[in-house]
Every structure is written in structure tokens, then in C-alpha cells.
Coordinates of N, CA and C in Angstrom, one line a residue:
M1 N -29.3 12.6 0.3 CA -28.0 12.2 -0.3 C -28.2 10.8 -1.0
T2 N -27.8 10.7 -2.2 CA -27.9 9.5 -3.0 C -26.8 8.5 -2.5
E3 N -27.0 7.3 -2.8 CA -26.0 6.2 -2.5 C -24.7 6.5 -3.2
Q4 N -24.7 7.0 -4.5 CA -23.5 7.3 -5.2 C -22.8 8.5 -4.5
T5 N -23.5 9.5 -4.1 CA -22.9 10.6 -3.5 C -22.3 10.2 -2.2
R6 N -22.9 9.4 -1.4 CA -22.4 8.8 -0.1 C -21.1 8.1 -0.4
Q7 N -21.1 7.2 -1.4 CA -19.9 6.4 -1.7 C -18.8 7.3 -2.2
N8 N -19.1 8.3 -3.0 CA -18.0 9.2 -3.4 C -17.4 10.0 -2.2
E9 N -18.2 10.4 -1.3 CA -17.7 11.1 -0.1 C -16.9 10.2 0.7
E10 N -17.3 8.9 0.9 CA -16.5 7.9 1.6 C -15.1 7.7 1.0
V11 N -15.1 7.6 -0.3 CA -13.8 7.4 -1.1 C -12.9 8.6 -0.9
R12 N -13.5 9.8 -0.9 CA -12.7 11.0 -0.7 C -12.1 11.1 0.6
R13 N -12.9 10.7 1.7 CA -12.3 10.7 3.0 C -11.2 9.7 3.2
L14 N -11.5 8.5 2.7 CA -10.5 7.4 2.8 C -9.2 7.8 2.1
S15 N -9.3 8.4 0.9 CA -8.2 8.9 0.2 C -7.4 9.9 0.9
L16 N -8.0 10.8 1.6 CA -7.4 11.8 2.4 C -6.6 11.2 3.5
I17 N -7.2 10.2 4.2 CA -6.6 9.5 5.3 C -5.3 8.8 4.8
A18 N -5.4 8.1 3.7 CA -4.3 7.3 3.2 C -3.2 8.3 2.8
E19 N -3.5 9.4 2.3 CA -2.5 10.4 1.9 C -1.8 11.1 3.0
K20 N -2.6 11.4 4.1 CA -2.0 12.2 5.2 C -1.6 11.4 6.4
T21 N -1.9 10.1 6.5 CA -1.5 9.4 7.7 C 0.0 9.4 7.9
V22 N 0.5 9.2 9.1 CA 1.9 9.1 9.4 C 2.4 7.7 9.1
N23 N 1.5 6.8 8.9 CA 1.9 5.4 8.5 C 2.1 5.3 7.0
A24 N 3.1 4.4 6.7 CA 3.3 4.1 5.3 C 2.2 3.4 4.7
V25 N 1.8 3.8 3.5 CA 0.7 3.1 2.7 C 1.2 2.8 1.3
L26 N 1.1 1.6 0.9 CA 1.5 1.1 -0.4 C 0.3 0.3 -1.0
I27 N -0.1 0.7 -2.2 CA -1.2 0.0 -2.8 C -0.6 -0.7 -4.1
T28 N -1.0 -1.9 -4.2 CA -0.5 -2.7 -5.4 C -1.7 -3.2 -6.2
D29 N -1.4 -3.6 -7.4 CA -2.4 -4.3 -8.2 C -2.4 -5.7 -7.9
M30 N -3.2 -6.5 -8.6 CA -3.4 -7.9 -8.3 C -2.1 -8.7 -8.5
D31 N -1.1 -8.2 -9.3 CA 0.1 -8.9 -9.5 C 1.2 -8.4 -8.6
G32 N 0.9 -7.6 -7.6 CA 1.8 -7.1 -6.6 C 2.7 -5.9 -7.1
K33 N 2.3 -5.3 -8.2 CA 3.0 -4.1 -8.8 C 2.5 -2.9 -8.1
V34 N 3.4 -2.1 -7.6 CA 3.0 -0.9 -6.9 C 2.3 0.1 -7.8
E35 N 1.1 0.5 -7.3 CA 0.3 1.5 -8.0 C 0.4 2.9 -7.4
W36 N 0.6 2.9 -6.0 CA 0.6 4.2 -5.3 C 1.2 4.0 -4.0
V37 N 2.0 5.0 -3.5 CA 2.5 5.1 -2.2 C 2.3 6.5 -1.6
N38 N 2.1 6.6 -0.3 CA 1.9 7.9 0.3 C 3.2 8.6 0.6
E39 N 3.1 9.8 1.1 CA 4.3 10.6 1.5 C 5.1 9.9 2.6
A40 N 4.3 9.3 3.6 CA 5.0 8.7 4.7 C 5.8 7.5 4.2
F41 N 5.3 6.8 3.2 CA 6.1 5.6 2.7 C 7.4 6.1 2.1
T42 N 7.4 7.2 1.3 CA 8.6 7.7 0.7 C 9.6 8.2 1.8
R43 N 9.0 8.8 2.8 CA 9.9 9.4 3.9 C 10.5 8.2 4.7
M44 N 9.8 7.2 5.0 CA 10.3 6.0 5.7 C 11.3 5.2 5.0
T45 N 11.0 5.0 3.7 CA 11.8 4.0 2.9 C 12.9 4.7 2.1
G46 N 12.8 6.0 1.8 CA 13.8 6.7 1.0 C 13.5 6.5 -0.5
F47 N 12.5 5.7 -0.8 CA 12.1 5.6 -2.2 C 11.2 6.7 -2.7
E48 N 11.4 7.3 -3.8 CA 10.5 8.2 -4.4 C 9.5 7.5 -5.1
Q49 N 8.3 8.0 -5.3 CA 7.2 7.4 -6.0 C 7.6 6.9 -7.4
E50 N 8.3 7.7 -8.1 CA 8.7 7.4 -9.5 C 9.6 6.2 -9.5
E51 N 10.4 5.9 -8.5 CA 11.3 4.8 -8.4 C 10.6 3.5 -8.2
I52 N 9.5 3.5 -7.5 CA 8.8 2.2 -7.1 C 7.6 1.9 -7.9
L53 N 6.9 2.9 -8.5 CA 5.7 2.6 -9.3 C 6.0 1.6 -10.4
G54 N 5.1 0.6 -10.5 CA 5.2 -0.4 -11.5 C 6.1 -1.6 -11.1
K55 N 6.8 -1.5 -10.0 CA 7.7 -2.5 -9.6 C 7.0 -3.4 -8.6
R56 N 7.4 -4.7 -8.6 CA 6.7 -5.6 -7.6 C 7.2 -5.3 -6.2
S57 N 6.3 -5.1 -5.3 CA 6.7 -4.7 -3.9 C 7.6 -5.6 -3.2
R58 N 7.4 -6.9 -3.5 CA 8.3 -7.9 -2.7 C 9.7 -7.8 -3.2
Y59 N 10.0 -7.4 -4.4 CA 11.4 -7.2 -4.8 C 12.0 -5.9 -4.3
V60 N 11.2 -5.0 -4.0 CA 11.7 -3.7 -3.5 C 11.8 -3.7 -2.0
L61 N 10.9 -4.3 -1.3 CA 10.8 -4.2 0.1 C 11.4 -5.4 0.9
H62 N 11.6 -6.5 0.2 CA 12.2 -7.7 0.8 C 13.7 -7.8 0.4
G63 N 14.5 -7.8 1.4 CA 15.9 -8.0 1.2 C 16.4 -9.2 2.1
V64 N 17.7 -9.3 2.1 CA 18.3 -10.4 2.9 C 18.1 -10.3 4.3
G65 N 17.8 -9.0 4.8 CA 17.6 -8.8 6.2 C 16.1 -8.8 6.6
T66 N 15.2 -9.1 5.7 CA 13.8 -9.1 6.0 C 13.5 -10.4 6.8
D67 N 12.8 -10.1 7.9 CA 12.3 -11.2 8.8 C 11.5 -12.2 8.0
S68 N 11.8 -13.5 8.1 CA 11.1 -14.5 7.3 C 9.6 -14.7 7.7
T69 N 9.3 -14.4 8.9 CA 7.9 -14.4 9.4 C 7.1 -13.3 8.7
I70 N 7.7 -12.1 8.6 CA 7.0 -11.0 8.0 C 6.8 -11.3 6.5
R71 N 7.9 -11.9 5.9 CA 7.8 -12.2 4.5 C 6.7 -13.3 4.2
A72 N 6.6 -14.3 5.0 CA 5.6 -15.3 4.8 C 4.2 -14.8 5.0
Y73 N 4.1 -14.0 6.0 CA 2.8 -13.3 6.3 C 2.3 -12.5 5.1
K74 N 3.2 -11.6 4.6 CA 2.8 -10.8 3.5 C 2.5 -11.6 2.2
E75 N 3.3 -12.6 2.0 CA 3.0 -13.4 0.8 C 1.7 -14.2 0.9
S76 N 1.4 -14.6 2.1 CA 0.1 -15.3 2.3 C -1.0 -14.4 2.1
Q77 N -0.9 -13.2 2.7 CA -2.0 -12.2 2.5 C -2.2 -11.8 1.1
M78 N -1.1 -11.7 0.4 CA -1.2 -11.3 -1.1 C -1.8 -12.4 -1.9
S79 N -1.5 -13.7 -1.6 CA -2.1 -14.8 -2.3 C -3.6 -14.9 -2.1
Q80 N -4.0 -14.5 -0.9 CA -5.4 -14.5 -0.6 C -6.1 -13.2 -0.9
Q81 N -5.4 -12.3 -1.6 CA -5.9 -11.0 -1.9 C -6.5 -10.2 -0.7
Q82 N -5.7 -10.3 0.3 CA -6.0 -9.6 1.6 C -5.0 -8.5 1.9
P83 N -5.3 -7.4 2.6 CA -4.3 -6.4 2.9 C -3.3 -7.0 3.9
S84 N -2.2 -6.5 3.9 CA -1.2 -6.9 4.9 C -0.7 -5.7 5.7
I85 N -0.5 -5.9 6.9 CA -0.1 -4.8 7.8 C 1.1 -5.4 8.5
A86 N 2.3 -4.7 8.4 CA 3.5 -5.2 9.1 C 4.3 -4.0 9.6
S87 N 4.9 -4.2 10.7 CA 5.8 -3.2 11.3 C 7.2 -3.7 11.0
Y88 N 8.0 -2.7 10.6 CA 9.5 -3.0 10.4 C 10.3 -2.3 11.3

């Protein structure tokens, strides 16, 4: 198996996991604009993919009731270009 084949297989497996997990998954670009969400995200939030794609995640997911600790954590992770994991 070539290195490229191995990497392609790994990407395929990870994609399947992200798509099928019961956890909400949201992927943004470097500017925080939503590029992809999985079915669990749409089920948990009520947003359809078409409604949220291209929008900045913080404007969609942070409201007046958002815990300030979670908000600070997510903004810190985003500024460091690191993934953020938070429970709501």
C-alpha cells in the first residue's frame, strides 16, 4: 500500500466517522465561516445545512444565554487555530 493510498483510506474513515457520529460536528474555515455540519448537528440545533453554511459560527451558536466560559474557550481555541470541543 502506498503512502497516498493509506492517507486516502484514513481520510475516508475519518469522514465516515464525522458524518455518522451521534455528536454534533461543525467544520469552519480559517475565518470561522461554517463549511460543513453533520446530521447530528442539524438534529441537535434545528439548523439545516443550507441555513448555516457560509455564516460565522459564533454568530449562529452564541446567544445571550451562551455561557461566557464556553464562549471564551471557543474563541481562544479558534484564535490558536485549534479544535474546540464543548458540551451545551
